Amino acid sequence: MLGYWAYNVQPLFKNKSVKKVFEVFQVGVLATSSFITSITVLLIIFFLFKEGVNTFRKSLLEDGYVLSVSKSNPVSEISPLDIKDIFDQKITNWKQVGGNDDSIQLFSVDDLPKYYTEAQIGTELEYIGTCLNNYVATHPRALAYFPQKKHLENFAGKLIKVGSVGVYEFIKGKEWLPTAKPVAQLGILPLLLGTLWVSLGAILLALPFGLATAIFMAEIAHPTARKVLRPVIELLAGIPSVVYGFFGLIVIVPFVQSVFRLDVGETALSGSIILAIMALPTIISIAEDAIRNVPKNMREASLAMGATQWQTIQKVVMPYARSGIMTAVVLGIGRAVGETMAVLMVTGNAANMPHTFLQPVRTIPATIAAELGEASNGGLHYSALFALGCILFLLTMALNLYVQLRLKKAYK
Amino acid sequence: MVSKKHLNQTVAFWLFRAMSLFVVLTLVAILYFIVSRGISAINWDFITKGPEQGMVKGGIFPAIVGTLCLIVGSLIFAFPIGVSSAIYMHEYMKEGRLKSFLQLMTNNLAGVPSIVFGLFGMALFVNKMKFGDSILAGSLTLGLLALPVIIRTTEEALKAVDNSFRLASFAMGASKLYTIKKIVLPIAMPDIITGLILSIGRVSGETAPILFTVAAYFLPRLPHSWYDQVMALPYHLYVLATSGTNIEEARPVAFGTALVLILIVLITNLFANGIRAYYNNKYKK
C-alpha cells in the first residue's frame, strides 16, 4: 500500500530539494520492500521453531494429571513407553520397570468407590484428597493416576516423574499417538517414512513419463505440437491440489482397490499416483528447458559423425542435460514432500509404519492438516505439530538449496 | 534396407510418442472427467444460492464470495510489495552477495510447502496478532504465498525490457526513478499484469494455508468485515468430498465446485495468455 501511494502522489512543491528528498523516500520504500521475502522466511523459521521446541520441554503426561506411587515403592521414574505398556497391561510387574518383584495395581479416581464408602468420599466429593492420600499410603503395589487439583499439600505418596520426549526419540519413535492417555507417544518415524515412500514412489512413476514427454517436446515433436502441448501442461500445473485429490478419491482409489483386490483403496500407491500426475508439469518443463539448453554445435558435431538423432540424444544430449534433469527430479520430490491436500484425501491416513505400497500411510503435511484443528492452542499436541512443520520446512529447504546451488553452478 | 541404428531410433521415438500421448491423455481425462460431471450441476441457482439440506443441495454462493474476498485481500497486499521488491532488486541492486542472498530467499519462500504457510499464518496472524480466524489473517497468509510468484514474473518482465530504452532515457537527462516510472514500467506492464492474473489462479486454489486461518466449514451468511470467517471454494470441495454429512449425495455439488475451481484457473490462464499475445503482436508492429 505504501509503495503504491509513494508511486502515485506527486510532490506538492516544485522546489528541487524537496523533490529530491521525495525521490529518496520513494527509492527507500522500494528498497525496504525488497527485503520482504527474506523477512518472511526468517519469521517463518522463528515462529515455527519457537513453538516447535516446546515439544521437547513439555511433559508427555496428560495436562493437569499426576501419576503417583506409595513412598515405600523404590520406583520414581518410568519412561513414557513403559507407562503406555503398563496401561495397556503389557507390563504387569514392578520388576520390569526397576522396582520390587510385585504386580502392578492400576488405580484411577473412578476406582475410588470400590475402596471407600460414599460417606468417606463425601456427598460433594469433598474428601477425595483424603481418600487418595490414604489409598496411596496403604497400597505399595498401586500406580495411581488422578487430576492434580485433587492432590493435597502434604501428599502421602510420591509423584512419578514423566519426562518430555527427546529429539532422538522423537525421530526414532515408532508410535504417533499425540492424544493418548495418560501419556502421549510422539514418534514421527512412521510419518517421516510415509512421506518419503509416497514422494519417492511418485517420482519413480513420474520420471520415465516426464522425461519421455520432455524429450518428445524438445527433440521429436513438430513445433505446432509443442505449441499445443506447452499451454496444456501449464494449465495442469495450475489446477488446485484439492481438485487432484478429489479426482484421486473418485477414480484412482477405487481403481487401486479393484486392481489389487484390497479392502481399502486408500494406500500409499494411490498417493504416489496422484502425486506423480501433479509432479509431471514441473518435471516436464524443467527437463525440457535443460534439453533445449544443450548447445547446437554439440548436436551437430554428433550428427555430422554419422550418429542417428537417437544416438545423439543418448550419448550427447542426455549426459549434457543430466544436471538440469537432476534439478527437475529434486524439485519434483520437493513438491511431492510438501503436498498436503491431495495426499490427505487419498492415502488413508493411518499412522503405521509402512511395509508395502498397498497399505494406508500418513504423511507429515497430511498429519498437520488433519490434526491441527483439534489440537488445543499451546498444548503438547499443538507444539508437536509445529515440530513436524519444522522438520517439513528443513526437508524442503534442504532440497531447495541443493537445487539452487546446482543451478548456479550450471550457469557459471 | 533399414540399418539397426535406424530401427533403434524408430522404436525409441515411437515409444516416446506413446508415452507423451499417455501423459496428455491422462491430463485430458482428468479435465474431461470433472467437466463432464460438473457441467450438469452448474446453473444459475448453483452460482447464486447458499448450500441447503446439509450441503447436498443448493449452491456455493458464499464460497465464491469468500474466495473472491481472499483473492482481492491477498493481492492488494502482495502485488504492490512484490512489484516494488522486484523493481528494487532488478533496477537498483548491483550483482553481489546481497542480491544473490535476496534471490535465494525469494526462491526458498517459493519452495516452502503450503501447509507450513498455514502453520505460520496461524501462529503469527491468528494467535500472535490476534486477528482470529478472519479474512485478514487468511489474505495475509495467501499474500505471502503469492509474493514469490509476483516477484519472479515482475523480474522476468523487467529483464525483457531492452536496455536501450533505459539508456536513451538517461541520455535525455531523466533520473533513474523517472525512467523506471515513465519508460520501464509501462513497457513491462503487460507481463507484470500477466503475472498478477496467474497468481489469482494460484491463490484461489490453495487449501492448506486457509485451513486454520480463515476457512469456515459451513457459514451461509456473507462476511461483513475483514475480521469475519468465510467459506472458500477449495476448502468447500474438500469438505464435500471427505467429511460432509452425506458424501454420496453431495457428489454432484462437489463436481460442480471442482468445475468452478478449474474454470477459474482456465479463465485466468487464457486471459493471461491473451494479454501476452496481444501485447507481443502490438510490440512487433
XYZ file of C-alpha atoms in Angstrom, chain B residues 141-235:
95
model
C -1.095 -15.778 4.604
C -2.097 -16.250 0.969
C -0.412 -12.959 0.067
C 2.910 -14.191 1.418
C 2.454 -17.354 -0.628
C 1.806 -15.332 -3.789
C 4.783 -12.997 -3.246
C 7.486 -15.150 -4.888
C 5.285 -15.695 -7.954
C 4.709 -11.956 -8.359
C 8.347 -11.062 -7.723
C 9.572 -13.652 -10.198
C 7.205 -12.671 -13.016
C 7.913 -8.969 -12.466
C 11.644 -9.607 -12.597
C 11.211 -11.522 -15.853
C 9.140 -8.658 -17.215
C 11.792 -6.084 -16.267
C 14.526 -8.263 -17.756
C 12.651 -8.317 -21.052
C 12.740 -4.509 -21.333
C 15.543 -3.683 -23.729
C 18.358 -1.773 -22.059
C 18.484 0.785 -24.893
C 15.212 2.284 -23.588
C 16.826 2.978 -20.232
C 19.995 4.373 -21.780
C 18.011 6.630 -24.104
C 16.052 7.992 -21.176
C 19.210 8.592 -19.115
C 20.765 10.344 -22.081
C 17.865 12.782 -22.092
C 18.753 13.680 -18.504
C 15.929 11.753 -16.806
C 16.569 10.411 -13.321
C 16.578 6.681 -12.634
C 13.265 6.750 -10.784
C 11.669 8.825 -13.556
C 12.961 6.387 -16.177
C 11.525 3.445 -14.283
C 8.160 5.125 -13.832
C 7.717 6.522 -17.318
C 9.672 4.137 -19.533
C 10.428 0.774 -17.960
C 7.184 0.069 -16.104
C 4.812 0.952 -18.965
C 6.713 -1.388 -21.288
C 6.864 -4.164 -18.701
C 3.279 -3.683 -17.508
C 1.551 -6.312 -19.724
C 3.896 -9.017 -18.453
C 3.507 -7.822 -14.870
C -0.269 -7.954 -15.205
C 0.061 -11.445 -16.679
C 1.918 -12.480 -13.528
C -0.800 -10.906 -11.393
C -3.521 -12.827 -13.214
C -1.624 -16.113 -12.914
C -1.229 -15.556 -9.181
C -5.018 -15.164 -8.940
C -5.273 -18.734 -10.186
C -2.735 -19.861 -7.628
C -4.317 -18.047 -4.681
C -7.864 -19.190 -5.463
C -6.980 -22.879 -5.363
C -4.843 -23.095 -2.225
C -6.434 -25.019 0.620
C -3.775 -25.793 3.188
C -2.908 -22.160 4.083
C -6.535 -21.229 4.736
C -7.496 -24.314 6.742
C -6.536 -22.713 10.046
C -6.575 -19.033 9.186
C -9.966 -18.298 7.646
C -11.951 -21.167 6.177
C -15.333 -21.964 7.680
C -16.912 -25.416 7.402
C -20.402 -24.041 6.910
C -21.303 -20.355 7.055
C -24.136 -19.363 4.754
C -24.104 -15.648 5.566
C -21.803 -13.276 3.774
C -18.886 -11.580 5.542
C -19.432 -8.086 6.984
C -15.892 -7.083 7.835
C -12.417 -8.399 7.294
C -12.453 -9.925 10.754
C -15.144 -12.396 9.631
C -14.613 -16.007 8.669
C -15.707 -17.076 5.206
C -16.267 -20.264 3.261
C -13.835 -20.775 0.397
C -14.161 -22.880 -2.761
C -11.193 -25.247 -2.320
C -11.987 -25.950 1.335
